[in-house]
């Protein structure tokens, strides 16, 4: 006798029997293979890639046998960011960053695909035959082992085809993923509690005609189950207007409005029902004949006949498979007012897809029940519509939210849509995967675009992870951070050099503490002397290069023999006396190497000359062990002699680190050093640095705000851009008219151009941040938000008034920059 009581236990109604071999077996003898799906990140996919994803799904679906249901289920769950403040070794700024994002709400996305093999009879069942309506479920026996074997083979083909696309990855769910463990909530448990939080208890489920309630959560369900509700045309992707310009397109999948763009707790179910296509078409042929014969009685019959014939013509002309499909959005809330808002938001999202929003109150219980993973065979057939595979697949969501890099090393950025912190590795993991072949970076952004903020944020995190950082600055951009590090390490790190007339930077290019002059050391000396000797437009001849190489080698041999103190003065004297005699013996002509001219040009750097201090330092700067060094050379950036020389001196410091610090990460960042780069000798030096630094576990970074520098300078292109696999661009709207030149110079694709031009176009006014585009190897790129805490802002700021406020308060507090930052940040929080 049928159970007529209004209350039943979940055990008696539960439609699933067991989980075996990573498959769900239902009591109606349906078998379901379960996969988690890894989709591309939001705003990183272009139209051709969406078409490739669509094509991969299509090929995979066609491998499955008749009477199979593909159920793609996308979960969008509101979660809060949980910071890891207890982690050992967190700096003051790292802790303030984590606290800034504490409890930050964001929409997380989880995607699954369930492939269910059912029977012809089950595919035809309507809602009144659902297992939900039956009194007792008696498990059926699976008899046809060969059918199951063929089904599992086709599932393996399905998985391989999708994974081979390179854009989507399917991963087989294990029994623990489906059922759960003591420390992990299973998929079924999640569905019956509408929660992914471990330990959420099962609560009463009320399945009524008007509403469904799971615990305190009430559901609203919008369905696409009728062709009348569908748009006139569908496509694999659509233009996202908020991030598009008249010169660029930002593309999202066609169903994106009901995906991550619908900011509420919801599940988006997508069903494809693979009936026997030939049977379907025969049924339509018969229906068309009936409509034709009844056409004289009703105009609607004539119109229906025309539609059916169009469908049949399409199927026969292009060899398309006739299938059924259904899509629904299930949103929930425990607040009645919020639920009302959810109904409106979901309806609006469907309207953005040009669909007719239909709030379903008829089959909501059976649709919820059919949505149980592995129970797609229970789906009520009257809620589906006939279509073909290609248009049905357009309703699949094809993107997920930003994902953390699976790497212990990296920097913290924020998701541009939700503001959720993202761990991003732009150095090691891309190298390991072969996405990039070097760690060098090129950063371009106009004044005010947030360039200094990003670079401060990046180098601070690199430093905290053990990197030796050397910065060449021309605007005091890193003074605050450097002073903070200096105070924290009690002067061990955070060395800040500023060039002044009273205390100029002095250097000895011939000094090595170990007495070894390898090829790199000799090349750096030659580059320095060439920079002093020749003008920009006066490249050395081959004879002059050979003569200089011999001079450097001869002087090095001399000081090794007599164990003398090496200096520029000594080199000058060696050229004047010893090397002059050697040239005379070799009968080197004056036109090949004019030694008098050489000595005359270099005389200002010899003792008694105007710059005699520059290259004859008797004090060696012990910078090898210092991990954070800033050379601020703003005072000499226009000086034709000092600027290139001091820049090369700094390069020598880094080369020494590069050669001597084995297995330690090191970074050099050069801001606006273009006048030095413009010299041919320096260009060779930089070209060598950018090509070689990767072999020494290092990276070279150049930062500029002058777009003309990269457009006009072939040196920059040859020595820097071509050897920087990571390119970082900030807001380029000031350069909109020049951007075609920038795109050509940097080799950006149209997709990358669209991403760059979308920067800061749709920023959340409730958050203070600026966006930055990061491109890796021309294949991986995305836009991220540089959002920092109030303490980090005060450490990074380049605003003169804010910087002075911090430094003055620090002076009053005995030089404690950290305490000054904390106090100012606390004051601003209390008095915004």
mmCIF file with all atom_site columns, N, CA and C in Angstrom, residues 285-342:
data_model
loop_
_atom_site.group_PDB
_atom_site.id
_atom_site.type_symbol
_atom_site.label_atom_id
_atom_site.label_alt_id
_atom_site.label_comp_id
_atom_site.label_asym_id
_atom_site.label_entity_id
_atom_site.label_seq_id
_atom_site.pdbx_PDB_ins_code
_atom_site.Cartn_x
_atom_site.Cartn_y
_atom_site.Cartn_z
_atom_site.occupancy
_atom_site.B_iso_or_equiv
_atom_site.pdbx_formal_charge
_atom_site.auth_seq_id
_atom_site.auth_comp_id
_atom_site.auth_asym_id
_atom_site.auth_atom_id
_atom_site.pdbx_PDB_model_num
ATOM 1   N N  . UNK A 1 285 ? 8.589  13.692 -37.843 1.00 0.00 ? 285 UNK A N  1
ATOM 2   C CA . UNK A 1 285 ? 8.045  13.500 -39.200 1.00 0.00 ? 285 UNK A CA 1
ATOM 3   C C  . UNK A 1 285 ? 6.549  13.180 -39.117 1.00 0.00 ? 285 UNK A C  1
ATOM 4   N N  . UNK A 1 286 ? 6.200  12.297 -38.211 1.00 0.00 ? 286 UNK A N  1
ATOM 5   C CA . UNK A 1 286 ? 4.804  11.914 -38.029 1.00 0.00 ? 286 UNK A CA 1
ATOM 6   C C  . UNK A 1 286 ? 3.975  13.107 -37.552 1.00 0.00 ? 286 UNK A C  1
ATOM 7   N N  . UNK A 1 287 ? 4.563  13.866 -36.614 1.00 0.00 ? 287 UNK A N  1
ATOM 8   C CA . UNK A 1 287 ? 3.864  15.034 -36.080 1.00 0.00 ? 287 UNK A CA 1
ATOM 9   C C  . UNK A 1 287 ? 3.638  16.074 -37.181 1.00 0.00 ? 287 UNK A C  1
ATOM 10  N N  . UNK A 1 288 ? 4.638  16.246 -38.067 1.00 0.00 ? 288 UNK A N  1
ATOM 11  C CA . UNK A 1 288 ? 4.516  17.217 -39.164 1.00 0.00 ? 288 UNK A CA 1
ATOM 12  C C  . UNK A 1 288 ? 3.386  16.820 -40.116 1.00 0.00 ? 288 UNK A C  1
ATOM 13  N N  . UNK A 1 289 ? 3.272  15.525 -40.391 1.00 0.00 ? 289 UNK A N  1
ATOM 14  C CA . UNK A 1 289 ? 2.190  15.061 -41.272 1.00 0.00 ? 289 UNK A CA 1
ATOM 15  C C  . UNK A 1 289 ? 0.827  15.322 -40.637 1.00 0.00 ? 289 UNK A C  1
ATOM 16  N N  . UNK A 1 290 ? 0.714  15.082 -39.316 1.00 0.00 ? 290 UNK A N  1
ATOM 17  C CA . UNK A 1 290 ? -0.543 15.332 -38.611 1.00 0.00 ? 290 UNK A CA 1
ATOM 18  C C  . UNK A 1 290 ? -0.905 16.813 -38.660 1.00 0.00 ? 290 UNK A C  1
ATOM 19  N N  . UNK A 1 291 ? 0.103  17.659 -38.447 1.00 0.00 ? 291 UNK A N  1
ATOM 20  C CA . UNK A 1 291 ? -0.135 19.112 -38.471 1.00 0.00 ? 291 UNK A CA 1
ATOM 21  C C  . UNK A 1 291 ? -0.583 19.557 -39.865 1.00 0.00 ? 291 UNK A C  1
ATOM 22  N N  . UNK A 1 292 ? -0.005 18.932 -40.878 1.00 0.00 ? 292 UNK A N  1
ATOM 23  C CA . UNK A 1 292 ? -0.378 19.280 -42.247 1.00 0.00 ? 292 UNK A CA 1
ATOM 24  C C  . UNK A 1 292 ? -1.845 18.941 -42.525 1.00 0.00 ? 292 UNK A C  1
ATOM 25  N N  . UNK A 1 293 ? -2.240 17.774 -42.060 1.00 0.00 ? 293 UNK A N  1
ATOM 26  C CA . UNK A 1 293 ? -3.623 17.353 -42.308 1.00 0.00 ? 293 UNK A CA 1
ATOM 27  C C  . UNK A 1 293 ? -4.624 18.178 -41.506 1.00 0.00 ? 293 UNK A C  1
ATOM 28  N N  . UNK A 1 294 ? -4.165 18.722 -40.366 1.00 0.00 ? 294 UNK A N  1
ATOM 29  C CA . UNK A 1 294 ? -5.059 19.533 -39.533 1.00 0.00 ? 294 UNK A CA 1
ATOM 30  C C  . UNK A 1 294 ? -4.887 21.033 -39.813 1.00 0.00 ? 294 UNK A C  1
ATOM 31  N N  . UNK A 1 295 ? -4.050 21.357 -40.783 1.00 0.00 ? 295 UNK A N  1
ATOM 32  C CA . UNK A 1 295 ? -3.742 22.755 -41.043 1.00 0.00 ? 295 UNK A CA 1
ATOM 33  C C  . UNK A 1 295 ? -4.951 23.573 -41.449 1.00 0.00 ? 295 UNK A C  1
ATOM 34  N N  . UNK A 1 296 ? -5.929 22.930 -42.149 1.00 0.00 ? 296 UNK A N  1
ATOM 35  C CA . UNK A 1 296 ? -7.103 23.691 -42.604 1.00 0.00 ? 296 UNK A CA 1
ATOM 36  C C  . UNK A 1 296 ? -7.984 24.143 -41.440 1.00 0.00 ? 296 UNK A C  1
ATOM 37  N N  . UNK A 1 297 ? -7.857 23.465 -40.274 1.00 0.00 ? 297 UNK A N  1
ATOM 38  C CA . UNK A 1 297 ? -8.717 23.808 -39.137 1.00 0.00 ? 297 UNK A CA 1
ATOM 39  C C  . UNK A 1 297 ? -8.109 24.895 -38.240 1.00 0.00 ? 297 UNK A C  1
ATOM 40  N N  . UNK A 1 298 ? -6.803 25.054 -38.292 1.00 0.00 ? 298 UNK A N  1
ATOM 41  C CA . UNK A 1 298 ? -6.164 26.018 -37.382 1.00 0.00 ? 298 UNK A CA 1
ATOM 42  C C  . UNK A 1 298 ? -4.874 26.548 -38.002 1.00 0.00 ? 298 UNK A C  1
ATOM 43  N N  . UNK A 1 299 ? -4.747 27.869 -37.965 1.00 0.00 ? 299 UNK A N  1
ATOM 44  C CA . UNK A 1 299 ? -3.516 28.487 -38.480 1.00 0.00 ? 299 UNK A CA 1
ATOM 45  C C  . UNK A 1 299 ? -2.307 28.081 -37.630 1.00 0.00 ? 299 UNK A C  1
ATOM 46  N N  . UNK A 1 300 ? -2.528 27.878 -36.321 1.00 0.00 ? 300 UNK A N  1
ATOM 47  C CA . UNK A 1 300 ? -1.413 27.499 -35.450 1.00 0.00 ? 300 UNK A CA 1
ATOM 48  C C  . UNK A 1 300 ? -0.830 26.152 -35.860 1.00 0.00 ? 300 UNK A C  1
ATOM 49  N N  . UNK A 1 301 ? -1.698 25.244 -36.384 1.00 0.00 ? 301 UNK A N  1
ATOM 50  C CA . UNK A 1 301 ? -1.197 23.959 -36.856 1.00 0.00 ? 301 UNK A CA 1
ATOM 51  C C  . UNK A 1 301 ? -0.262 24.141 -38.054 1.00 0.00 ? 301 UNK A C  1
ATOM 52  N N  . UNK A 1 302 ? -0.630 25.085 -38.946 1.00 0.00 ? 302 UNK A N  1
ATOM 53  C CA . UNK A 1 302 ? 0.224  25.359 -40.110 1.00 0.00 ? 302 UNK A CA 1
ATOM 54  C C  . UNK A 1 302 ? 1.588  25.904 -39.671 1.00 0.00 ? 302 UNK A C  1
ATOM 55  N N  . UNK A 1 303 ? 1.534  26.814 -38.706 1.00 0.00 ? 303 UNK A N  1
ATOM 56  C CA . UNK A 1 303 ? 2.793  27.419 -38.208 1.00 0.00 ? 303 UNK A CA 1
ATOM 57  C C  . UNK A 1 303 ? 3.656  26.368 -37.521 1.00 0.00 ? 303 UNK A C  1
ATOM 58  N N  . UNK A 1 304 ? 3.014  25.516 -36.697 1.00 0.00 ? 304 UNK A N  1
ATOM 59  C CA . UNK A 1 304 ? 3.765  24.460 -36.011 1.00 0.00 ? 304 UNK A CA 1
ATOM 60  C C  . UNK A 1 304 ? 4.402  23.499 -37.005 1.00 0.00 ? 304 UNK A C  1
ATOM 61  N N  . UNK A 1 305 ? 3.634  23.208 -38.093 1.00 0.00 ? 305 UNK A N  1
ATOM 62  C CA . UNK A 1 305 ? 4.160  22.311 -39.126 1.00 0.00 ? 305 UNK A CA 1
ATOM 63  C C  . UNK A 1 305 ? 5.423  22.911 -39.756 1.00 0.00 ? 305 UNK A C  1
ATOM 64  N N  . UNK A 1 306 ? 5.391  24.242 -39.992 1.00 0.00 ? 306 UNK A N  1
ATOM 65  C CA . UNK A 1 306 ? 6.546  24.912 -40.587 1.00 0.00 ? 306 UNK A CA 1
ATOM 66  C C  . UNK A 1 306 ? 7.768  24.844 -39.648 1.00 0.00 ? 306 UNK A C  1
ATOM 67  N N  . UNK A 1 307 ? 7.515  25.051 -38.354 1.00 0.00 ? 307 UNK A N  1
ATOM 68  C CA . UNK A 1 307 ? 8.614  25.003 -37.380 1.00 0.00 ? 307 UNK A CA 1
ATOM 69  C C  . UNK A 1 307 ? 9.212  23.605 -37.311 1.00 0.00 ? 307 UNK A C  1
ATOM 70  N N  . UNK A 1 308 ? 8.346  22.601 -37.296 1.00 0.00 ? 308 UNK A N  1
ATOM 71  C CA . UNK A 1 308 ? 8.839  21.210 -37.227 1.00 0.00 ? 308 UNK A CA 1
ATOM 72  C C  . UNK A 1 308 ? 9.648  20.878 -38.468 1.00 0.00 ? 308 UNK A C  1
ATOM 73  N N  . UNK A 1 309 ? 9.181  21.348 -39.631 1.00 0.00 ? 309 UNK A N  1
ATOM 74  C CA . UNK A 1 309 ? 9.915  21.062 -40.866 1.00 0.00 ? 309 UNK A CA 1
ATOM 75  C C  . UNK A 1 309 ? 11.274 21.777 -40.880 1.00 0.00 ? 309 UNK A C  1
ATOM 76  N N  . UNK A 1 310 ? 11.302 22.975 -40.335 1.00 0.00 ? 310 UNK A N  1
ATOM 77  C CA . UNK A 1 310 ? 12.590 23.678 -40.232 1.00 0.00 ? 310 UNK A CA 1
ATOM 78  C C  . UNK A 1 310 ? 13.558 22.882 -39.363 1.00 0.00 ? 310 UNK A C  1
ATOM 79  N N  . UNK A 1 311 ? 13.042 22.367 -38.255 1.00 0.00 ? 311 UNK A N  1
ATOM 80  C CA . UNK A 1 311 ? 13.860 21.566 -37.342 1.00 0.00 ? 311 UNK A CA 1
ATOM 81  C C  . UNK A 1 311 ? 14.383 20.315 -38.059 1.00 0.00 ? 311 UNK A C  1
ATOM 82  N N  . UNK A 1 312 ? 13.484 19.634 -38.797 1.00 0.00 ? 312 UNK A N  1
ATOM 83  C CA . UNK A 1 312 ? 13.861 18.417 -39.521 1.00 0.00 ? 312 UNK A CA 1
ATOM 84  C C  . UNK A 1 312 ? 14.865 18.717 -40.640 1.00 0.00 ? 312 UNK A C  1
ATOM 85  N N  . UNK A 1 313 ? 14.628 19.816 -41.349 1.00 0.00 ? 313 UNK A N  1
ATOM 86  C CA . UNK A 1 313 ? 15.552 20.206 -42.425 1.00 0.00 ? 313 UNK A CA 1
ATOM 87  C C  . UNK A 1 313 ? 16.956 20.471 -41.882 1.00 0.00 ? 313 UNK A C  1
ATOM 88  N N  . UNK A 1 314 ? 16.986 21.166 -40.737 1.00 0.00 ? 314 UNK A N  1
ATOM 89  C CA . UNK A 1 314 ? 18.267 21.473 -40.097 1.00 0.00 ? 314 UNK A CA 1
ATOM 90  C C  . UNK A 1 314 ? 18.986 20.180 -39.712 1.00 0.00 ? 314 UNK A C  1
ATOM 91  N N  . UNK A 1 315 ? 18.221 19.249 -39.123 1.00 0.00 ? 315 UNK A N  1
ATOM 92  C CA . UNK A 1 315 ? 18.807 17.987 -38.665 1.00 0.00 ? 315 UNK A CA 1
ATOM 93  C C  . UNK A 1 315 ? 19.355 17.174 -39.837 1.00 0.00 ? 315 UNK A C  1
ATOM 94  N N  . UNK A 1 316 ? 18.589 17.048 -40.905 1.00 0.00 ? 316 UNK A N  1
ATOM 95  C CA . UNK A 1 316 ? 18.999 16.226 -42.042 1.00 0.00 ? 316 UNK A CA 1
ATOM 96  C C  . UNK A 1 316 ? 20.077 16.899 -42.883 1.00 0.00 ? 316 UNK A C  1
ATOM 97  N N  . UNK A 1 317 ? 20.003 18.232 -43.007 1.00 0.00 ? 317 UNK A N  1
ATOM 98  C CA . UNK A 1 317 ? 20.967 18.950 -43.852 1.00 0.00 ? 317 UNK A CA 1
ATOM 99  C C  . UNK A 1 317 ? 22.376 18.905 -43.265 1.00 0.00 ? 317 UNK A C  1
ATOM 100 N N  . UNK A 1 318 ? 22.467 19.054 -41.945 1.00 0.00 ? 318 UNK A N  1
ATOM 101 C CA . UNK A 1 318 ? 23.781 19.160 -41.304 1.00 0.00 ? 318 UNK A CA 1
ATOM 102 C C  . UNK A 1 318 ? 24.136 17.935 -40.472 1.00 0.00 ? 318 UNK A C  1
ATOM 103 N N  . UNK A 1 319 ? 23.292 16.911 -40.491 1.00 0.00 ? 319 UNK A N  1
ATOM 104 C CA . UNK A 1 319 ? 23.573 15.691 -39.731 1.00 0.00 ? 319 UNK A CA 1
ATOM 105 C C  . UNK A 1 319 ? 23.595 15.923 -38.237 1.00 0.00 ? 319 UNK A C  1
ATOM 106 N N  . UNK A 1 320 ? 22.672 16.760 -37.740 1.00 0.00 ? 320 UNK A N  1
ATOM 107 C CA . UNK A 1 320 ? 22.654 17.108 -36.318 1.00 0.00 ? 320 UNK A CA 1
ATOM 108 C C  . UNK A 1 320 ? 21.881 16.075 -35.512 1.00 0.00 ? 320 UNK A C  1
ATOM 109 N N  . UNK A 1 321 ? 22.295 15.904 -34.262 1.00 0.00 ? 321 UNK A N  1
ATOM 110 C CA . UNK A 1 321 ? 21.630 14.960 -33.361 1.00 0.00 ? 321 UNK A CA 1
ATOM 111 C C  . UNK A 1 321 ? 20.525 15.671 -32.599 1.00 0.00 ? 321 UNK A C  1
ATOM 112 N N  . UNK A 1 322 ? 19.337 15.098 -32.613 1.00 0.00 ? 322 UNK A N  1
ATOM 113 C CA . UNK A 1 322 ? 18.205 15.658 -31.878 1.00 0.00 ? 322 UNK A CA 1
ATOM 114 C C  . UNK A 1 322 ? 18.309 15.242 -30.413 1.00 0.00 ? 322 UNK A C  1
ATOM 115 N N  . UNK A 1 323 ? 18.333 16.205 -29.523 1.00 0.00 ? 323 UNK A N  1
ATOM 116 C CA . UNK A 1 323 ? 18.407 15.923 -28.082 1.00 0.00 ? 323 UNK A CA 1
ATOM 117 C C  . UNK A 1 323 ? 17.381 16.787 -27.361 1.00 0.00 ? 323 UNK A C  1
ATOM 118 N N  . UNK A 1 324 ? 17.237 16.558 -26.069 1.00 0.00 ? 324 UNK A N  1
ATOM 119 C CA . UNK A 1 324 ? 16.430 17.433 -25.229 1.00 0.00 ? 324 UNK A CA 1
ATOM 120 C C  . UNK A 1 324 ? 17.356 18.147 -24.237 1.00 0.00 ? 324 UNK A C  1
ATOM 121 N N  . UNK A 1 325 ? 16.926 19.301 -23.759 1.00 0.00 ? 325 UNK A N  1
ATOM 122 C CA . UNK A 1 325 ? 17.747 20.072 -22.815 1.00 0.00 ? 325 UNK A CA 1
ATOM 123 C C  . UNK A 1 325 ? 16.857 20.758 -21.790 1.00 0.00 ? 325 UNK A C  1
ATOM 124 N N  . UNK A 1 326 ? 17.481 21.120 -20.695 1.00 0.00 ? 326 UNK A N  1
ATOM 125 C CA . UNK A 1 326 ? 16.790 21.878 -19.642 1.00 0.00 ? 326 UNK A CA 1
ATOM 126 C C  . UNK A 1 326 ? 17.849 22.629 -18.836 1.00 0.00 ? 326 UNK A C  1
ATOM 127 N N  . UNK A 1 327 ? 17.509 23.836 -18.404 1.00 0.00 ? 327 UNK A N  1
ATOM 128 C CA . UNK A 1 327 ? 18.413 24.631 -17.581 1.00 0.00 ? 327 UNK A CA 1
ATOM 129 C C  . UNK A 1 327 ? 17.604 25.290 -16.473 1.00 0.00 ? 327 UNK A C  1
ATOM 130 N N  . UNK A 1 328 ? 18.165 25.298 -15.275 1.00 0.00 ? 328 UNK A N  1
ATOM 131 C CA . UNK A 1 328 ? 17.475 26.002 -14.194 1.00 0.00 ? 328 UNK A CA 1
ATOM 132 C C  . UNK A 1 328 ? 18.456 26.642 -13.229 1.00 0.00 ? 328 UNK A C  1
ATOM 133 N N  . UNK A 1 329 ? 18.001 27.716 -12.598 1.00 0.00 ? 329 UNK A N  1
ATOM 134 C CA . UNK A 1 329 ? 18.797 28.426 -11.592 1.00 0.00 ? 329 UNK A CA 1
ATOM 135 C C  . UNK A 1 329 ? 18.073 28.301 -10.261 1.00 0.00 ? 329 UNK A C  1
ATOM 136 N N  . UNK A 1 330 ? 18.747 27.716 -9.290  1.00 0.00 ? 330 UNK A N  1
ATOM 137 C CA . UNK A 1 330 ? 18.167 27.488 -7.973  1.00 0.00 ? 330 UNK A CA 1
ATOM 138 C C  . UNK A 1 330 ? 18.899 28.386 -6.974  1.00 0.00 ? 330 UNK A C  1
ATOM 139 N N  . UNK A 1 331 ? 18.235 29.440 -6.506  1.00 0.00 ? 331 UNK A N  1
ATOM 140 C CA . UNK A 1 331 ? 18.845 30.374 -5.550  1.00 0.00 ? 331 UNK A CA 1
ATOM 141 C C  . UNK A 1 331 ? 18.148 30.223 -4.203  1.00 0.00 ? 331 UNK A C  1
ATOM 142 N N  . UNK A 1 332 ? 18.855 30.559 -3.118  1.00 0.00 ? 332 UNK A N  1
ATOM 143 C CA . UNK A 1 332 ? 18.236 30.384 -1.801  1.00 0.00 ? 332 UNK A CA 1
ATOM 144 C C  . UNK A 1 332 ? 18.725 31.438 -0.806  1.00 0.00 ? 332 UNK A C  1
ATOM 145 N N  . UNK A 1 333 ? 17.897 31.622 0.225   1.00 0.00 ? 333 UNK A N  1
ATOM 146 C CA . UNK A 1 333 ? 18.228 32.535 1.313   1.00 0.00 ? 333 UNK A CA 1
ATOM 147 C C  . UNK A 1 333 ? 17.370 32.191 2.520   1.00 0.00 ? 333 UNK A C  1
ATOM 148 N N  . UNK A 1 334 ? 17.871 32.548 3.689   1.00 0.00 ? 334 UNK A N  1
ATOM 149 C CA . UNK A 1 334 ? 17.061 32.339 4.908   1.00 0.00 ? 334 UNK A CA 1
ATOM 150 C C  . UNK A 1 334 ? 16.330 33.613 5.322   1.00 0.00 ? 334 UNK A C  1
ATOM 151 N N  . UNK A 1 335 ? 16.472 34.667 4.504   1.00 0.00 ? 335 UNK A N  1
ATOM 152 C CA . UNK A 1 335 ? 15.806 35.944 4.766   1.00 0.00 ? 335 UNK A CA 1
ATOM 153 C C  . UNK A 1 335 ? 14.715 36.161 3.709   1.00 0.00 ? 335 UNK A C  1
ATOM 154 N N  . UNK A 1 336 ? 13.438 36.284 4.130   1.00 0.00 ? 336 UNK A N  1
ATOM 155 C CA . UNK A 1 336 ? 12.344 36.448 3.148   1.00 0.00 ? 336 UNK A CA 1
ATOM 156 C C  . UNK A 1 336 ? 12.517 37.671 2.244   1.00 0.00 ? 336 UNK A C  1
ATOM 157 N N  . UNK A 1 337 ? 13.043 38.768 2.815   1.00 0.00 ? 337 UNK A N  1
ATOM 158 C CA . UNK A 1 337 ? 13.241 39.977 2.009   1.00 0.00 ? 337 UNK A CA 1
ATOM 159 C C  . UNK A 1 337 ? 14.356 39.766 0.977   1.00 0.00 ? 337 UNK A C  1
ATOM 160 N N  . UNK A 1 338 ? 15.414 39.098 1.423   1.00 0.00 ? 338 UNK A N  1
ATOM 161 C CA . UNK A 1 338 ? 16.507 38.819 0.494   1.00 0.00 ? 338 UNK A CA 1
ATOM 162 C C  . UNK A 1 338 ? 16.045 37.850 -0.595  1.00 0.00 ? 338 UNK A C  1
ATOM 163 N N  . UNK A 1 339 ? 15.183 36.890 -0.228  1.00 0.00 ? 339 UNK A N  1
ATOM 164 C CA . UNK A 1 339 ? 14.681 35.923 -1.209  1.00 0.00 ? 339 UNK A CA 1
ATOM 165 C C  . UNK A 1 339 ? 13.912 36.630 -2.322  1.00 0.00 ? 339 UNK A C  1
ATOM 166 N N  . UNK A 1 340 ? 13.159 37.641 -1.922  1.00 0.00 ? 340 UNK A N  1
ATOM 167 C CA . UNK A 1 340 ? 12.402 38.415 -2.919  1.00 0.00 ? 340 UNK A CA 1
ATOM 168 C C  . UNK A 1 340 ? 13.363 39.118 -3.877  1.00 0.00 ? 340 UNK A C  1
ATOM 169 N N  . UNK A 1 341 ? 14.465 39.639 -3.310  1.00 0.00 ? 341 UNK A N  1
ATOM 170 C CA . UNK A 1 341 ? 15.470 40.305 -4.140  1.00 0.00 ? 341 UNK A CA 1
ATOM 171 C C  . UNK A 1 341 ? 16.157 39.304 -5.065  1.00 0.00 ? 341 UNK A C  1
ATOM 172 N N  . UNK A 1 342 ? 16.380 38.078 -4.542  1.00 0.00 ? 342 UNK A N  1
ATOM 173 C CA . UNK A 1 342 ? 17.017 37.034 -5.349  1.00 0.00 ? 342 UNK A CA 1
ATOM 174 C C  . UNK A 1 342 ? 16.176 36.693 -6.573  1.00 0.00 ? 342 UNK A C  1
#
